């Protein structure tokens, strides 16, 4: 059993109006934990986020595409159920999933550069279907693949190759020891990166790790 993690980037025509409005809120974190295409041609979605929760409520309440929604939480972390009208791109993605043998390892995450990070589980043949069946209007980039193993990979797979390199060096040098045994400057010297770049990578690494922990400890 293997996994492949891909990031899908819809072009301007592929982004529906509702998702564009939510993206414009600049939420710090967005992840889809479940999404289903219903018999009445609507989509039910259970998602997690951090950021402007009141702005999200406003967008959902004013959107003609949204039939019902419910949000629990605040700007520090919220969960949202939304049922909305399906668009052509979502219908193609969901129907394509029904016809293929791969499974999607939830959550699906929104990336900082406007993509959707999806991890598929299955066989090599199933991944070929996943790569070949992408609808028009979507550009797909493969991030990584390998043998599937549940557990820590779920967090690590969300990091870029460079972020994993920085994390490994930071741990080896004792950056996360108490008291701290390494500085950004020392990590920069070991990785050949600028100190400011190391700091940026570490902030993104920590945001990814703590976001995953937030889901686990919330029990929701």
XYZ file of C-alpha atoms in Angstrom:
220
model
C 0.000 0.000 0.000
C 1.358 3.416 -0.983
C 0.425 7.067 -0.811
C 0.933 10.034 -3.086
C 0.478 13.639 -1.992
C -0.463 16.148 -4.677
C -1.376 19.819 -4.742
C -4.103 20.889 -7.175
C -4.172 24.475 -8.404
C -7.420 25.520 -10.113
C -7.143 28.365 -12.612
C -9.388 31.434 -12.442
C -12.182 29.655 -14.303
C -11.923 26.693 -11.949
C -12.498 28.649 -8.720
C -16.137 29.028 -7.786
C -17.422 32.328 -6.447
C -17.973 31.043 -2.897
C -14.433 29.688 -2.551
C -13.022 32.918 -3.986
C -14.885 34.950 -1.353
C -13.660 32.702 1.463
C -10.089 32.859 0.129
C -10.242 36.659 0.158
C -10.810 36.542 3.937
C -7.169 35.466 4.321
C -7.874 32.729 6.884
C -4.696 31.454 8.560
C -5.545 27.775 8.087
C -8.177 25.838 6.174
C -8.700 22.079 5.976
C -11.553 19.909 4.702
C -12.238 16.878 6.896
C -15.176 15.510 4.926
C -16.959 16.374 1.676
C -19.897 14.544 0.091
C -21.855 15.078 -3.113
C -25.520 14.640 -2.161
C -28.429 13.329 -4.224
C -29.975 16.818 -4.480
C -26.842 18.104 -6.305
C -25.499 19.950 -3.275
C -22.243 19.403 -1.434
C -22.020 18.838 2.337
C -18.644 19.821 3.757
C -17.124 19.643 7.245
C -14.084 21.899 7.514
C -11.678 23.395 10.022
C -10.107 26.845 10.040
C -8.441 29.643 11.941
C -8.944 33.342 11.381
C -11.831 35.705 10.669
C -14.752 33.542 11.767
C -17.223 36.454 11.709
C -16.139 37.258 8.169
C -16.776 33.640 7.235
C -20.241 33.764 8.802
C -20.979 36.887 6.758
C -19.825 35.319 3.498
C -21.804 32.117 4.079
C -24.960 33.926 5.181
C -24.902 36.272 2.162
C -23.987 33.691 -0.489
C -26.876 32.452 -2.685
C -24.903 29.209 -3.206
C -25.129 28.292 0.511
C -28.295 26.554 1.716
C -27.321 26.004 5.351
C -24.291 26.244 7.592
C -23.220 26.016 11.215
C -19.949 27.188 12.811
C -18.515 26.321 16.228
C -15.467 28.068 17.676
C -13.725 31.402 17.282
C -10.819 33.029 15.446
C -8.319 30.806 17.292
C -9.916 27.691 15.801
C -13.323 26.784 14.411
C -15.181 23.961 12.687
C -17.835 24.587 10.058
C -20.557 22.487 8.419
C -21.727 23.901 5.086
C -24.172 22.643 2.467
C -23.858 24.509 -0.808
C -24.678 24.241 -4.508
C -22.212 22.085 -6.410
C -20.146 23.703 -9.160
C -18.908 21.911 -12.284
C -15.352 21.441 -11.005
C -16.430 19.954 -7.663
C -18.907 17.632 -9.395
C -16.180 16.313 -11.691
C -13.783 15.770 -8.781
C -16.351 14.007 -6.612
C -17.758 11.815 -9.384
C -14.224 10.917 -10.474
C -13.455 9.743 -6.933
C -16.485 7.444 -6.961
C -15.274 5.732 -10.129
C -11.680 5.157 -8.961
C -10.114 2.645 -6.578
C -7.980 5.081 -4.560
C -9.011 6.606 -1.240
C -8.416 10.161 -0.041
C -6.597 10.517 3.282
C -8.405 13.397 4.968
C -8.061 16.228 5.669
C -7.606 18.060 2.381
C -5.666 21.236 3.120
C -5.671 24.650 1.510
C -2.094 25.790 0.848
C -0.783 29.334 1.260
C -0.435 29.724 -2.517
C -4.040 28.858 -3.387
C -3.804 25.101 -3.893
C -5.501 22.076 -2.374
C -3.166 19.445 -0.877
C -4.621 15.938 -1.268
C -3.116 12.612 -0.173
C -4.322 9.491 -2.007
C -3.985 5.951 -0.607
C -3.978 2.859 -2.799
C -1.927 1.065 -5.435
C 0.364 2.389 -8.175
C -2.425 1.756 -10.697
C -4.894 3.730 -8.599
C -2.500 6.687 -8.502
C -2.248 6.614 -12.276
C -6.029 7.080 -12.347
C -5.815 9.950 -9.867
C -3.196 11.730 -11.989
C -4.902 11.147 -15.332
C -8.482 11.922 -14.335
C -7.997 15.523 -13.223
C -10.572 17.849 -14.821
C -9.763 20.761 -17.103
C -8.917 23.968 -15.298
C -6.702 22.272 -12.695
C -2.895 22.053 -12.591
C -1.536 19.211 -10.446
C 1.903 18.931 -8.835
C 3.099 15.759 -7.091
C 4.786 16.624 -3.760
C 5.840 13.193 -2.550
C 5.024 9.503 -2.588
C 6.072 6.382 -0.701
C 4.887 3.405 1.353
C 1.849 4.298 3.434
C 2.326 4.229 7.210
C -0.287 5.777 9.550
C 0.849 8.013 12.369
C 3.544 10.695 12.252
C 3.625 10.690 8.429
C 0.326 12.548 8.476
C 2.057 15.612 9.907
C 5.414 15.203 8.174
C 3.778 14.733 4.772
C 2.393 18.261 5.061
C 5.919 19.724 5.166
C 7.937 20.586 2.083
C 11.257 18.838 1.463
C 13.167 21.930 2.607
C 11.017 22.270 5.739
C 11.745 18.634 6.642
C 15.467 19.317 6.176
C 15.323 22.374 8.454
C 13.299 20.467 11.061
C 15.765 17.565 11.084
C 18.715 19.919 11.598
C 16.856 21.899 14.287
C 16.100 18.713 16.241
C 19.658 17.400 15.841
C 21.158 20.671 17.098
C 18.826 20.799 20.114
C 16.687 23.747 19.036
C 13.656 22.187 20.721
C 15.473 21.168 23.896
C 14.783 22.917 27.210
C 16.815 25.018 27.599
C 17.267 25.658 23.881
C 20.682 24.536 22.615
C 20.711 26.104 19.134
C 19.833 29.388 17.446
C 18.411 30.311 14.054
C 21.901 31.412 13.055
C 23.382 27.992 13.866
C 20.629 26.202 11.955
C 21.216 28.573 9.031
C 24.943 27.724 9.037
C 24.184 23.993 9.014
C 21.635 24.201 6.196
C 23.221 26.924 4.074
C 20.125 29.101 4.337
C 19.721 32.689 5.461
C 18.792 33.179 9.115
C 15.521 34.909 8.142
C 14.653 31.987 5.848
C 15.266 29.511 8.678
C 12.970 31.523 10.935
C 10.247 31.533 8.293
C 10.553 27.767 7.772
C 10.397 27.071 11.516
C 7.275 29.216 11.915
C 5.529 27.331 9.096
C 6.658 23.971 10.499
C 5.315 24.829 13.947
C 2.028 26.122 12.511
C 1.550 22.844 10.599
C 2.401 20.643 13.590
C 0.217 22.532 16.058
C -2.680 22.638 13.593
C -2.563 18.830 13.460
C -2.387 18.608 17.250
C -5.384 20.933 17.515
C -7.502 18.451 15.562
C -6.291 15.521 17.648
C -6.839 16.988 21.114
C -10.145 18.678 20.343
C -11.848 15.293 20.037
C -14.199 16.617 17.368
